[in-house]
Short mmCIF file of C-alpha atoms in Angstrom, two decimals:
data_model
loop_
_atom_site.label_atom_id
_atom_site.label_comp_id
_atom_site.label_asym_id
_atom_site.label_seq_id
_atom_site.Cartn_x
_atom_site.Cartn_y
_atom_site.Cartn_z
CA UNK A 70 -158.88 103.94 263.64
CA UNK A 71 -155.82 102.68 262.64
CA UNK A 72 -153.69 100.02 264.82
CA UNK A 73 -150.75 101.76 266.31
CA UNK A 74 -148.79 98.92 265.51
CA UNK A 75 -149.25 98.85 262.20
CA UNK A 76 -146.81 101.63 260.41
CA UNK A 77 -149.07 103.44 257.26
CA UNK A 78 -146.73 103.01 253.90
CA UNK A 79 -145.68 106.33 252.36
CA UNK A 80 -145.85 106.94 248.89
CA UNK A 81 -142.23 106.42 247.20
CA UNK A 82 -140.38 109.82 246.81
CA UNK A 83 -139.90 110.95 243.28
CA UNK A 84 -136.42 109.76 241.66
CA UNK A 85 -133.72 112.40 241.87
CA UNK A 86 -133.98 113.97 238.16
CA UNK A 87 -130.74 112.26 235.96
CA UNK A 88 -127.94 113.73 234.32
CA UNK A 89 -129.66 114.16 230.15
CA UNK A 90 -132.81 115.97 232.72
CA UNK A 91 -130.32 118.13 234.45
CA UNK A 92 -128.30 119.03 231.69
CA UNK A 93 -131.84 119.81 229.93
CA UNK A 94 -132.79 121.68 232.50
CA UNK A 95 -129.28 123.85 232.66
CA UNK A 96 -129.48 124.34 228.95
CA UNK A 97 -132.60 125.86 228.96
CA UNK A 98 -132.04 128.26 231.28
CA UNK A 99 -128.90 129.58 229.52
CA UNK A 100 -129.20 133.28 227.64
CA UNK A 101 -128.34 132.74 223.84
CA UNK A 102 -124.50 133.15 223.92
CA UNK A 103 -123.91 130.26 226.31
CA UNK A 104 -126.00 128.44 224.22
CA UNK A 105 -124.70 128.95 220.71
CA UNK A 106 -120.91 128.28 222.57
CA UNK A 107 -122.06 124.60 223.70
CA UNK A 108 -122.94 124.16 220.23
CA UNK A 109 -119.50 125.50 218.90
CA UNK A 110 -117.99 123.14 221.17
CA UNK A 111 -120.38 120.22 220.05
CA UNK A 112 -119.23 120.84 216.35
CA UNK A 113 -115.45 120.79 217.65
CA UNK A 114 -115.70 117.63 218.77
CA UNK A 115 -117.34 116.14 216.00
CA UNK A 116 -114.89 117.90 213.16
CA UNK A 117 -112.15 116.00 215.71
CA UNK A 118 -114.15 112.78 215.57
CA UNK A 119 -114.42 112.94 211.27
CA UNK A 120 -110.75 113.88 210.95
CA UNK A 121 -109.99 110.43 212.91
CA UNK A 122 -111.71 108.68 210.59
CA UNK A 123 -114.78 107.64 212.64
CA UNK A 124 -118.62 108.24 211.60
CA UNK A 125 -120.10 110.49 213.98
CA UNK A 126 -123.90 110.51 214.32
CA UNK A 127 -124.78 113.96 216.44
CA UNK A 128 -128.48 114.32 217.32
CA UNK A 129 -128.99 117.87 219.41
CA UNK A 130 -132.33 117.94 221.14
CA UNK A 131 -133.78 120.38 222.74
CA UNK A 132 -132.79 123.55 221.33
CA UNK A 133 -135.81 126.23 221.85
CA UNK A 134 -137.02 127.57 218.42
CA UNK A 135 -136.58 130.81 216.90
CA UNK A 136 -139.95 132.02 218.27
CA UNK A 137 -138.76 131.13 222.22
CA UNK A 138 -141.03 128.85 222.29
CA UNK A 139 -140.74 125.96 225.30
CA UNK A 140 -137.22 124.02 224.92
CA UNK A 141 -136.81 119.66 224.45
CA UNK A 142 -136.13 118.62 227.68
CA UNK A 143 -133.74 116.16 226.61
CA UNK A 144 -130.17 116.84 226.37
CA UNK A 145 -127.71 116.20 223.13
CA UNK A 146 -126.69 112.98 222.77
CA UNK A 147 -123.37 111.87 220.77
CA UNK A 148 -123.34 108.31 219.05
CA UNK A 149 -120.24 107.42 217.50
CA UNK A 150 -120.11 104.00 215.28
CA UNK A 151 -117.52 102.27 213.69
CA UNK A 152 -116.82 102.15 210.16
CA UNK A 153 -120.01 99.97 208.44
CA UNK A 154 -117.10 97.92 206.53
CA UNK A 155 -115.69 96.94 209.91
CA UNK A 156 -118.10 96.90 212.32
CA UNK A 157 -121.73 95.48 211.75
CA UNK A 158 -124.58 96.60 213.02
CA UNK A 159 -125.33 93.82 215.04
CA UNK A 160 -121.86 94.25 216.54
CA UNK A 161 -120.48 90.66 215.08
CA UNK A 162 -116.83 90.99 213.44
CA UNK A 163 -117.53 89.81 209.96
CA UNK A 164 -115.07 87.15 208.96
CA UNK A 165 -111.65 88.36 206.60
CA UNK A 166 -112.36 87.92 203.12
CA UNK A 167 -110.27 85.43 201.66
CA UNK A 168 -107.59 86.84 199.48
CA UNK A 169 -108.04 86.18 195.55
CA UNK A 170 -106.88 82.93 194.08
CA UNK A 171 -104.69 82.75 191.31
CA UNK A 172 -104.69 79.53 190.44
CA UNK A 173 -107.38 79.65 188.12
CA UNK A 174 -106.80 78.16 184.85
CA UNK A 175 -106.17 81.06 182.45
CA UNK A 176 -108.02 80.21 179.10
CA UNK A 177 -106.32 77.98 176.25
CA UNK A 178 -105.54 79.66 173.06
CA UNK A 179 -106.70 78.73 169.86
CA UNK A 180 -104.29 77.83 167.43
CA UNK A 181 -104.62 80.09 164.74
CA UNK A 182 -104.76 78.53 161.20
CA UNK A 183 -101.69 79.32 158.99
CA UNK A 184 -101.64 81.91 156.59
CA UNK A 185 -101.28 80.20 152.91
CA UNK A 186 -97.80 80.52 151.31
CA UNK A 187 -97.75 84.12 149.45
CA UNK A 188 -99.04 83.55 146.24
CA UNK A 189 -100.44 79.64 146.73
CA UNK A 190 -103.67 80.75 146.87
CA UNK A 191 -103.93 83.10 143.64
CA UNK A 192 -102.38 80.47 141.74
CA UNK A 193 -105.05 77.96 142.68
CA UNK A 194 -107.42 80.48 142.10
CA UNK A 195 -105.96 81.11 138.62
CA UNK A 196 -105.38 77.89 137.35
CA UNK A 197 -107.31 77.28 134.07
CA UNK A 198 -109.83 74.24 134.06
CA UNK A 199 -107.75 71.22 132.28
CA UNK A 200 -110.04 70.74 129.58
CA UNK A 201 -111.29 66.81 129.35
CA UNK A 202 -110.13 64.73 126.04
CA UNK A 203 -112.40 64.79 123.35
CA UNK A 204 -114.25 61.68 123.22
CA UNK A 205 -113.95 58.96 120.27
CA UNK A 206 -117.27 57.94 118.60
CA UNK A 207 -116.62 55.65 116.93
CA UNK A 208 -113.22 53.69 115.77
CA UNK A 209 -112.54 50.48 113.70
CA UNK A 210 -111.47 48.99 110.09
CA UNK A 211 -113.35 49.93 106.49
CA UNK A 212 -112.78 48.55 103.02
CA UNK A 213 -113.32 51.22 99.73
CA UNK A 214 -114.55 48.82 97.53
CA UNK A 215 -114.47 50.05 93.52
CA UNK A 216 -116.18 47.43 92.07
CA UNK A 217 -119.44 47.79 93.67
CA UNK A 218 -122.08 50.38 93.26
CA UNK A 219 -121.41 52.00 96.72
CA UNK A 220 -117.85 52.77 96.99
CA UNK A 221 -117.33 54.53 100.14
CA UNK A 222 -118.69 55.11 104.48
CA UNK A 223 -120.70 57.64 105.80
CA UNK A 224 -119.14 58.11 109.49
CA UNK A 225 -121.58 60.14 111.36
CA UNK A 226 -123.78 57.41 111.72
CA UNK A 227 -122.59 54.12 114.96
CA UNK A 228 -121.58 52.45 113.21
CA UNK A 229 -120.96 53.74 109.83
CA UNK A 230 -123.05 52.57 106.61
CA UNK A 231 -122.30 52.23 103.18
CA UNK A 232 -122.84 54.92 101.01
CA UNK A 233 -122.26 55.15 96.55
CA UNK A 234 -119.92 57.77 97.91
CA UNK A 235 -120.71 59.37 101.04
CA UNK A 236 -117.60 61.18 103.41
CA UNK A 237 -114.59 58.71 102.02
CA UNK A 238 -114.37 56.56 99.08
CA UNK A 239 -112.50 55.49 96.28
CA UNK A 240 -112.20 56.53 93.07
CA UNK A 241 -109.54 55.30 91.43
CA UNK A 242 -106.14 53.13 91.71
CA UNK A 243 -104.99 54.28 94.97
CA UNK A 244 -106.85 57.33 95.39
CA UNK A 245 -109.56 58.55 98.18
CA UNK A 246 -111.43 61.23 97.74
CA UNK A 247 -113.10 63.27 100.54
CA UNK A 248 -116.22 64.59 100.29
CA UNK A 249 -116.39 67.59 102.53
CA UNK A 250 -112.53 67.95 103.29
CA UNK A 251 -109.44 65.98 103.13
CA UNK A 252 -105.85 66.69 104.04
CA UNK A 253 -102.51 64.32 104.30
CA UNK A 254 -100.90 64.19 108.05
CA UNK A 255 -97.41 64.23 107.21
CA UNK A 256 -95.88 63.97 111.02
CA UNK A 257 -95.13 61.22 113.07
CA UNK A 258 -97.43 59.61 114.58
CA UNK A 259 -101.27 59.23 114.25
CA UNK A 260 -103.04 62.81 114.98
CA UNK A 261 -105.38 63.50 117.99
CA UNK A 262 -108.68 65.83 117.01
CA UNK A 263 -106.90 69.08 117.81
CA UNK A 264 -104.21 68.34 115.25
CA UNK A 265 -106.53 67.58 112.73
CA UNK A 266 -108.64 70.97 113.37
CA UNK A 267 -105.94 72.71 112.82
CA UNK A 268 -104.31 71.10 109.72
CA UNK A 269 -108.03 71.20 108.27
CA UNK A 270 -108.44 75.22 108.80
CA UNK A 271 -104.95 75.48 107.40
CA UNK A 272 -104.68 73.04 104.47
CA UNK A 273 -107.53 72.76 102.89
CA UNK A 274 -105.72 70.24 100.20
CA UNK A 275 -107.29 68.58 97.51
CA UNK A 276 -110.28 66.06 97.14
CA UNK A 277 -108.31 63.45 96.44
CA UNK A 278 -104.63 62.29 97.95
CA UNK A 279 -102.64 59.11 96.05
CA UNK A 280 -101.89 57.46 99.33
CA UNK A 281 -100.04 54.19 99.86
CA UNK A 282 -99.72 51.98 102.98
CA UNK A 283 -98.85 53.38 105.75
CA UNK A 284 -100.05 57.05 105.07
CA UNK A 285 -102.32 58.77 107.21
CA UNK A 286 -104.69 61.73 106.90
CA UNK A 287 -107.85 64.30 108.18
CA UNK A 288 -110.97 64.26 107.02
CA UNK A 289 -114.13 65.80 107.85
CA UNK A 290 -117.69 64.14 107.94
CA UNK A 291 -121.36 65.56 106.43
CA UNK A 292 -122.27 66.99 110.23
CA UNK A 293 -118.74 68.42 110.34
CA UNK A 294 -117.17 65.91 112.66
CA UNK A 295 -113.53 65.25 112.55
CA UNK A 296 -111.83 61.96 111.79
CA UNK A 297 -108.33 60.88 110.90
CA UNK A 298 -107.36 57.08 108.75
CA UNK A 299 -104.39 55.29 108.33
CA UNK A 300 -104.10 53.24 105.09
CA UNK A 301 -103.42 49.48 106.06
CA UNK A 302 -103.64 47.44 103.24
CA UNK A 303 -104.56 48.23 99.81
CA UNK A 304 -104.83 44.66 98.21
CA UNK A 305 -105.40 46.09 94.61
CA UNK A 306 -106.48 48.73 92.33
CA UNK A 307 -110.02 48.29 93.63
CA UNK A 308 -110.02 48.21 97.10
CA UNK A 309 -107.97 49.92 99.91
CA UNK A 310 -108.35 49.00 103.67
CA UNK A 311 -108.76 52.02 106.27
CA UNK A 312 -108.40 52.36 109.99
CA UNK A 313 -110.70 55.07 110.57
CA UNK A 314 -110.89 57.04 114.30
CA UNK A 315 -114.56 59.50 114.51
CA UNK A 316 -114.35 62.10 117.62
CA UNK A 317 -117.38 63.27 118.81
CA UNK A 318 -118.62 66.84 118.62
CA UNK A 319 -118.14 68.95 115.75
#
């Protein structure tokens, strides 16, 4: 028995159905032409929402399938988000991007080398080699002795030895005689090697010159090295004093 003062509890009475349930449940009783024109009208409203410039996300759920099978229950829903560079998803305004700087340092040019002066270069380029002096073997002061049995200097030898006749002696009263070639310098001035090269393959002279003090002259040695003399003294008719200059190579 129960007490009658005590009131039994009642179960809780269902919820009244809400509005995505109702709408489901209008929608699915619809014939085929009411239900293709709320879908006209659902596209209408989203071409209005893309021409403002809003993403539209449309999710339709609940149409029945071709076969007329059993409908979705739940009704179309429309979700419309901002733009994903203005709005975030978490729904936090992202901070304004600073505008760009322009006081960067803008790179330092190079200075370019200068361009040589037109035609510097090729004439560096061209210039011959100077060619180096031709070096003096050996230089000093001889004496043709006629008296003795060895009357004259071979000069390829340092220093030069005594020879009966070898490339200058004497063989009579002011007279030297060359050996292998002999020829008076007649300018002024004492000759360098190239001067007596060419006065050598040019004048081929005689094998004896008359010289007196004072005169000078190109000879050639045994090993065909050049030398030039200049007569200095010539005491008497036996001896005559030479300052003799031997260049090397030949």
């Amino acid at each position: 028995m129960t007490n009658p003062g005590t009131r039994t509890p009642q179960p809780p009475s269902p919820a009244p159905p809400g509005r995505r349930a109702r709408f489901a449940a209008w929608y699915g009783q619809q014939d085929s032409g009411v239900k293709a024109a709320v879908i006209g009208f659902a596209g209408a409203v989203l071409a209005a929402l893309i021409g403002a410039g809003a993403t539209v996300l449309v999710v339709v759920i609940g149409q029945a399938n071709d076969a007329g099978g059993e409908e979705e229950t739940t009704p179309p829903s429309w979700v419309t988000s901002a733009p994903a560079e203005t709005r975030p998803s978490d729904g936090t305004t992202p901070p304004e991007s600073p505008p760009p700087t322009t006081d960067s340092p803008s790179p330092t040019p190079r200075p370019s080398s200068p361009s040589p002066e037109p035609g510097r270069a090729s004439e560096t380029a061209a210039a011959p080699p100077v060619p180096a002096e031709p070096r003096v073997r050996w230089q000093g002061t001889v004496i043709l002795d006629g008296t003795a049995g060895v009357r004259g200097w071979f000069f390829d030898p340092v220093p030069p030895g005594r020879a009966p006749a070898g490339d200058l002696w004497i063989r009579g009263v002011n007279e030297v005689y060359g050996t292998w070639a002999i020829a008076a310098w007649r300018s002024a001035g004492p000759p360098d090697r190239a001067e007596c090269v060419a006065l050598l393959n040019t004048h081929l002279g005689d094998p004896a010159l008359d010289v007196q003090v004072g005169d000078r002259a190109c000879f050639a040695t045994e090993n065909r090295r050049i030398g030039s003399f200049e007569v200095t003294d010539i005491p008497d008719a036996d001896h005559i004093q030479l300052a003799v200059t031997v260049w090397e190579g030949s």
